[in-house]
Structure formats: structure tokens, C-alpha cells
Amino acid sequence: MRKKSLISMFAAMGLVAAIGVGATLAFLSAETKTLTNTFTFTDQGIGLRLDEAKVENGVATDDRTTYDASEVERTQDYKEVLPGATLPKDPRVTVEANSINCYVFASITDPTTDDVDIADLNTTDWEEITAIAGHTFTPAGNTKYYVYRGTAATDRIVPTSSADRPLGKLFTQVKIADVPKADPGSSLGNIVIRSAAIQSDNNTYAAAAAEALGKLGASVQ
């Protein structure tokens, strides 16, 4: 009887052990394939042109030979200028096809004298920047700064387009003083125009304006 009981007990213990091993082998598991996120920097940038009609003998022509303003500096000489004259000059900024969404800025530096003045500044399309939220800026000498806000933009943003986007001309004429202070035969001064564009996606207008004005010669903090 005792021997039978021991056999039964050993059998029971053996069964328990078997269950234990079976439970270990029965753990469930699963694995997935690898998920890899690849980030590729865009090769789409901003193409920007600054041009104006060529002037010959004081008359604007249809020649608007365009160029990349970052590569070429251009000048136009107005010679034999008479007092009181109104002369054509129509600087225009163009955002080139397939550029990313951007803010577009321009600067105009007037001569240090009053002998040459802009006759018809385009305040419909270009808004003068007098303050930048969160920043202070000091203009370069005799320079004013503008941001494009015309019909080609929404909330000052010029959207991407499959075609070039010519923006409104900054102005179309300059006026010579009736009594210039400069001596006959000497320079009446220069009007210098520059432009810059900054991406608007993942950016704010204030940050873009601060960066652009810095590029255009202002001191920005």
C-alpha cells in the first residue's frame, strides 16, 4: 500500500513537472518588420530676380533683361539729366517658377541729397516696414524696407507656382529737383534697390522679416 502510494505520488509529481515545462514552452511571442523613417532635404528653393526696363536716352525700352540678383550687380546711368526732369525707372521683383512659399522683401536706398527723388512709390503692393514684433532694427543709412503684400500674396506670403510670379513694381519714375544742389556735370546721387525672399513654411513673418532685413543691410536684434 505504501509502495503504491509512493508510485502515485511520483507520478503526480512527474505530471506537475511536465505541466511546468509545457507552460514554459507555450509563451506567446510576435515580432514586426522594421519601420524606417527617411528624411530627405528638399531640393526646391527660391528663385528671385530683380530687374527694370533698360533706359536709353532718357526713355524706357521694352528690354527687361533679367538676371539672378545674387550673381550679377547691374547699374543704369542717366546722362545729361536736366533739372526738373521726370525719368523712367521701374524696378520689379519676380519670384521664379516652382519656388517654395515665401515672404518677399525689398530695400530702397535714396541719395543723400534731395536732387533725385522717387516720384510714385507703389504703396498698394509694397508695405513699408517700420517695426518687427520681438525685434528692434536700425536701418542702413537713408534706406527704407518693404514687404510685398499685393494680389499675388496672401497674408504677405507668395505661394509656390508652376510659373514665374512678377510682383508689383516698386515705383516707375524718379524726379530730378528743379534746382539741384550738385554742381553741373557732377553726380546727382544713386538710388539702390535690393531684394530678398525668405521661406514662409515653418516660419513666422517676424522671424522672416528680421532675417531679410539683416540681409538687406539693417542692424536687427
Steps between C-alpha positions, in 0.01 A plus 500: 500500500781739589688408183190567292453835666861598424459401139184708480679793661795475262263480212321810622826685543604394155177637361551830676850524357369424155242776529771742613715425196201523275412845636852625436489390139158653448595872546356694209716738299483710188722745312443762234699615202722809546339840438762747376431873460719667238524880483632652179572872486306675223685610190229760436614849593419860409589661171494880514561760231528877520482686171383821337441631150814612327517877450652651187527876454264555791227270359400157636521215249330161491828332594469347846803276482464291811774359716560332830554787741726286718744452211502829310499862611347733243509876455326748274651837426276798432714751314442862405218526753315832502361672813133427560501186282286195578686185397377140460626244748284197584673241719303174525553184703403163351466173693601229257294192415491211750641705786377405845246715687681814611493854631658755266678813618669795334713794605540840337797721577453861390778745424622702795385817323154605385609530138339165403173382652259212437188644342240225547583238761265200462344485847216279372723198444788581734458571871771694681645321802529733796506236778550125545327327793756375750790674326656840468671608182706793386479578129813542295566860404217664307335161438139388532372142503186347354312169490284392208128482580342527152243279330753224431534446876273387782590632846825623342586145382572447131389139434687253286407502133592307185552836326705809582323753723592861413413716799388860493765751399645693790459827308511615138655848501759718666490877518798731465495812715408825329813658648755223563760563767766308309738688276442472123664187362518327839302201627154561640522182709393137477180314574583143606239222507549156653267209567488183710257212548463273804302174525164534673427135584602412858582867550340818629479835328695667782786249476505525120502881511783504752710268282421681176572849631829374635586379150398838360736695720299588810624430851246262660490376859 
